[in-house]
């Protein structure tokens, strides 16, 4: 199984940068995903890392260090619409009948203030 | 990405009854999943639903309580049986893209309240 830790809540002002950390302890690893979930809505896929390093997608970037069991999601030029919960999810290794299930962290609530 | 719909979007049910939730995808997919998200908490996988085979349940979830059907590659149902207030939750179906990185996409969810 996986033990996945994220901060519960972070607050930042519009236009600023926020970094959401995720640490994990795994019995196997086959990739790490970040999802965004607005209140009352379904999670939406943001990013994926399987190799060490930084993946950039517009205002959002995600970093992975497999040796440290560590990832972060970086949100730049924060906008009010970025207020949401951000979920870190680690995927188990693939088996013959599964791509590998996702284990989700508890989520980090980001509050963007004017 | 595929369009995923769920019915009903919400329901209020009495203790001891059962509710069947439907998940429809607009394209064929191999892997479908059912999750539960209790208020203020993260997602917990209930089971993986593969077409043509029995669903694979996670620890703490059993077929008698959460029977799942997967009759074809675009549709699945989850039944919450003999409900109690502890079953009040949001239930979400998701699909996995059939090629790397096999990310999951979620339906809009079914908000269930058991009284």
Coordinates of C-alpha atoms in Angstrom, one line a residue:
Chain A
X1 CA 0.0 0.0 0.0
X2 CA 0.9 3.7 0.0
X3 CA 1.1 6.3 2.7
X4 CA 0.6 9.7 1.1
X5 CA 1.0 13.0 3.0
X6 CA 0.0 16.5 1.9
X7 CA -0.6 19.7 3.9
X8 CA -4.3 20.2 4.7
X9 CA -4.6 23.8 3.6
X10 CA -2.6 26.6 2.1
X11 CA -3.5 30.3 1.6
X12 CA -2.0 32.6 -1.0
X13 CA -2.8 35.9 -2.7
X14 CA -3.8 36.4 -6.3
X15 CA -0.8 36.6 -8.6
X16 CA 1.5 34.8 -6.2
X17 CA 3.0 31.3 -6.4
X18 CA 2.1 28.4 -4.2
X19 CA 3.9 25.1 -3.9
X20 CA 2.0 22.0 -2.7
X21 CA 4.2 19.2 -1.4
X22 CA 3.4 15.5 -1.4
X23 CA 5.5 12.8 0.2
X24 CA 4.8 9.1 -0.2
X25 CA 6.0 5.8 1.1
X26 CA 5.3 3.0 -1.2
X27 CA 5.4 -0.7 -1.6
X28 CA 5.6 -0.1 -5.4
X29 CA 5.5 3.0 -7.7
X30 CA 4.2 3.4 -11.2
X31 CA 3.7 7.2 -11.5
X32 CA 2.3 10.1 -9.6
X33 CA -0.7 12.2 -10.6
X34 CA -2.0 15.6 -9.5
X35 CA -5.8 16.3 -9.7
X36 CA -7.7 19.5 -9.0
X37 CA -11.1 19.3 -7.4
X38 CA -13.4 22.3 -7.0
X39 CA -16.1 22.1 -4.3
X40 CA -19.0 20.0 -5.4
X41 CA -17.3 18.9 -8.6
X42 CA -15.4 15.8 -9.8
X43 CA -11.5 15.7 -9.8
X44 CA -9.9 16.8 -13.0
X45 CA -6.5 15.5 -14.2
X46 CA -3.7 18.1 -14.0
X47 CA -0.3 16.3 -14.4
X48 CA 1.6 13.1 -14.4
X49 CA 5.2 12.3 -13.4
X50 CA 6.9 8.9 -13.6
X51 CA 10.6 10.0 -14.1
X52 CA 12.5 12.4 -11.9
X53 CA 12.3 16.0 -12.8
X54 CA 10.0 18.8 -13.7
X55 CA 7.0 18.7 -16.0
X56 CA 5.6 22.1 -17.0
X57 CA 2.1 22.8 -18.3
X58 CA 1.3 26.5 -18.5
X59 CA 0.9 28.0 -15.1
X60 CA 1.2 24.6 -13.4
X61 CA 4.3 22.5 -13.0
X62 CA 4.9 19.2 -11.2
X63 CA 8.2 17.8 -9.9
X64 CA 9.1 14.3 -8.8
X65 CA 12.0 12.8 -6.9
X66 CA 11.6 9.0 -6.7
X67 CA 14.6 8.5 -4.4
X68 CA 13.1 10.9 -1.9
X69 CA 9.5 9.8 -2.3
X70 CA 8.6 13.5 -3.0
X71 CA 6.6 15.5 -5.4
X72 CA 5.3 19.1 -5.6
X73 CA 2.8 20.9 -7.6
X74 CA 3.7 24.5 -8.4
X75 CA 0.9 27.0 -9.2
X76 CA 2.1 30.3 -10.7
X77 CA 0.3 33.6 -11.2
X78 CA -2.5 32.4 -9.0
X79 CA -6.1 33.3 -10.0
X80 CA -9.2 33.2 -7.9
X81 CA -10.5 30.3 -9.9
X82 CA -7.5 28.2 -8.6
X83 CA -9.1 28.0 -5.2
X84 CA -9.7 24.3 -5.0
X85 CA -8.5 21.1 -3.4
X86 CA -5.4 19.5 -5.0
X87 CA -5.0 15.8 -4.7
X88 CA -1.8 13.9 -5.0
X89 CA -2.2 10.3 -6.2
X90 CA 0.3 7.5 -6.5
X91 CA -0.2 4.6 -8.8
X92 CA 0.6 1.0 -7.9
X93 CA 2.6 -1.1 -10.3
X94 CA 0.7 -2.6 -13.2
X95 CA -0.5 -6.2 -13.0
X96 CA -1.8 -8.6 -15.6
X97 CA -5.4 -7.4 -15.1
X98 CA -4.9 -3.8 -14.0
X99 CA -3.1 -0.6 -15.1
X100 CA -2.4 -0.1 -11.5
X101 CA -4.8 1.5 -9.0
X102 CA -4.5 5.0 -7.7
X103 CA -4.1 5.8 -4.0
X104 CA -5.1 9.3 -3.2
X105 CA -3.8 11.7 -0.6
X106 CA -6.2 13.6 1.6
X107 CA -5.9 16.7 -0.6
X108 CA -4.6 20.2 0.0
X109 CA -7.2 23.0 0.1
X110 CA -5.8 26.1 -1.6
X111 CA -7.5 29.4 -0.8
X112 CA -6.6 32.3 -3.1
X113 CA -7.3 35.7 -1.6
X114 CA -7.6 39.0 -3.4
Chain B
X1 CA -11.1 12.9 -23.5
X2 CA -14.3 10.8 -23.0
X3 CA -17.5 12.2 -21.7
X4 CA -18.7 10.4 -18.6
X5 CA -22.2 10.8 -17.2
X6 CA -23.8 9.4 -14.0
X7 CA -27.4 9.0 -12.9
X8 CA -28.8 10.0 -10.6
X9 CA -26.8 13.1 -9.7
X10 CA -28.2 13.1 -6.2
X11 CA -30.7 11.1 -4.1
X12 CA -32.1 11.0 -0.7
X13 CA -32.9 7.4 0.4
X14 CA -34.3 5.7 3.5
X15 CA -32.3 3.4 5.6
X16 CA -32.5 -0.3 4.5
X17 CA -33.2 0.5 0.9
X18 CA -30.9 0.1 -2.1
X19 CA -29.9 2.5 -4.8
X20 CA -28.3 1.7 -8.2
X21 CA -26.0 4.3 -9.8
X22 CA -25.4 4.3 -13.5
X23 CA -22.2 5.3 -15.3
X24 CA -22.2 5.9 -19.0
X25 CA -19.2 6.7 -21.2
X26 CA -19.4 8.0 -24.7
X27 CA -16.6 5.7 -26.0
X28 CA -15.4 2.2 -25.3
X29 CA -13.0 1.8 -22.4
X30 CA -11.3 -1.2 -20.8
X31 CA -11.0 -0.1 -17.2
X32 CA -13.7 1.5 -15.1
X33 CA -13.5 2.2 -11.4
X34 CA -15.9 3.2 -8.6
X35 CA -14.8 5.5 -5.8
X36 CA -16.4 6.9 -2.7
X37 CA -15.7 10.3 -1.3
X38 CA -17.1 11.1 2.1
X39 CA -17.6 14.7 3.1
X40 CA -14.4 16.6 3.4
X41 CA -12.3 13.5 2.6
X42 CA -10.3 12.1 -0.2
X43 CA -11.3 9.4 -2.7
X44 CA -11.4 5.8 -1.7
X45 CA -11.5 3.1 -4.3
X46 CA -14.4 0.7 -3.9
X47 CA -13.7 -1.7 -6.9
X48 CA -12.4 -2.0 -10.4
X49 CA -15.0 -3.1 -12.9
X50 CA -13.8 -5.0 -16.0
X51 CA -16.1 -6.0 -18.8
X52 CA -16.8 -9.7 -18.9
X53 CA -15.4 -10.5 -15.5
X54 CA -16.2 -10.1 -11.8
X55 CA -15.4 -6.8 -10.2
X56 CA -12.3 -6.6 -8.0
X57 CA -13.1 -5.2 -4.6
X58 CA -10.8 -3.3 -2.3
X59 CA -10.3 -4.2 1.3
X60 CA -13.3 -3.1 3.3
X61 CA -15.8 -3.4 0.4
X62 CA -17.7 -6.5 -0.4
X63 CA -19.9 -7.6 -3.3
X64 CA -23.0 -8.2 -1.2
X65 CA -23.0 -4.5 -0.1
X66 CA -21.8 -3.0 -3.4
X67 CA -22.7 -5.2 -6.3
X68 CA -21.3 -4.0 -9.6
X69 CA -22.3 -4.8 -13.2
X70 CA -20.2 -4.1 -16.3
X71 CA -22.3 -5.5 -19.2
X72 CA -20.3 -3.7 -22.0
X73 CA -17.4 -1.4 -22.6
X74 CA -19.4 1.8 -22.2
X75 CA -21.6 1.2 -19.1
X76 CA -21.4 0.1 -15.5
X77 CA -23.6 0.2 -12.4
X78 CA -22.9 0.3 -8.7
X79 CA -25.6 -0.7 -6.2
X80 CA -25.4 0.5 -2.6
X81 CA -27.5 -2.2 -0.8
X82 CA -29.3 -2.1 2.5
X83 CA -28.2 1.5 3.1
X84 CA -27.4 3.1 6.4
X85 CA -26.5 6.7 7.2
X86 CA -22.8 5.8 7.1
X87 CA -23.3 5.2 3.3
X88 CA -24.0 8.9 2.8
X89 CA -21.3 10.0 0.4
X90 CA -20.4 11.0 -3.1
X91 CA -20.0 8.0 -5.4
X92 CA -17.9 8.6 -8.5
X93 CA -17.1 6.4 -11.5
X94 CA -13.9 6.9 -13.4
X95 CA -12.3 5.5 -16.5
X96 CA -8.7 4.9 -17.4
X97 CA -7.4 6.0 -20.8
X98 CA -6.3 2.9 -22.7
X99 CA -2.9 4.2 -23.5
X100 CA -0.1 5.8 -21.5
X101 CA 0.0 7.4 -19.0
X102 CA -3.4 5.7 -18.3
X103 CA -4.7 8.7 -16.4
X104 CA -8.1 8.5 -14.9
X105 CA -11.1 10.7 -15.7
X106 CA -14.0 11.1 -13.4
X107 CA -17.7 11.3 -13.8
X108 CA -19.6 14.1 -12.1
X109 CA -20.5 12.0 -9.1
X110 CA -23.7 10.9 -7.3
X111 CA -24.4 12.6 -4.0
X112 CA -26.2 10.1 -1.8
X113 CA -27.9 11.0 1.5
X114 CA -29.3 8.2 3.7
X115 CA -31.8 9.1 6.3

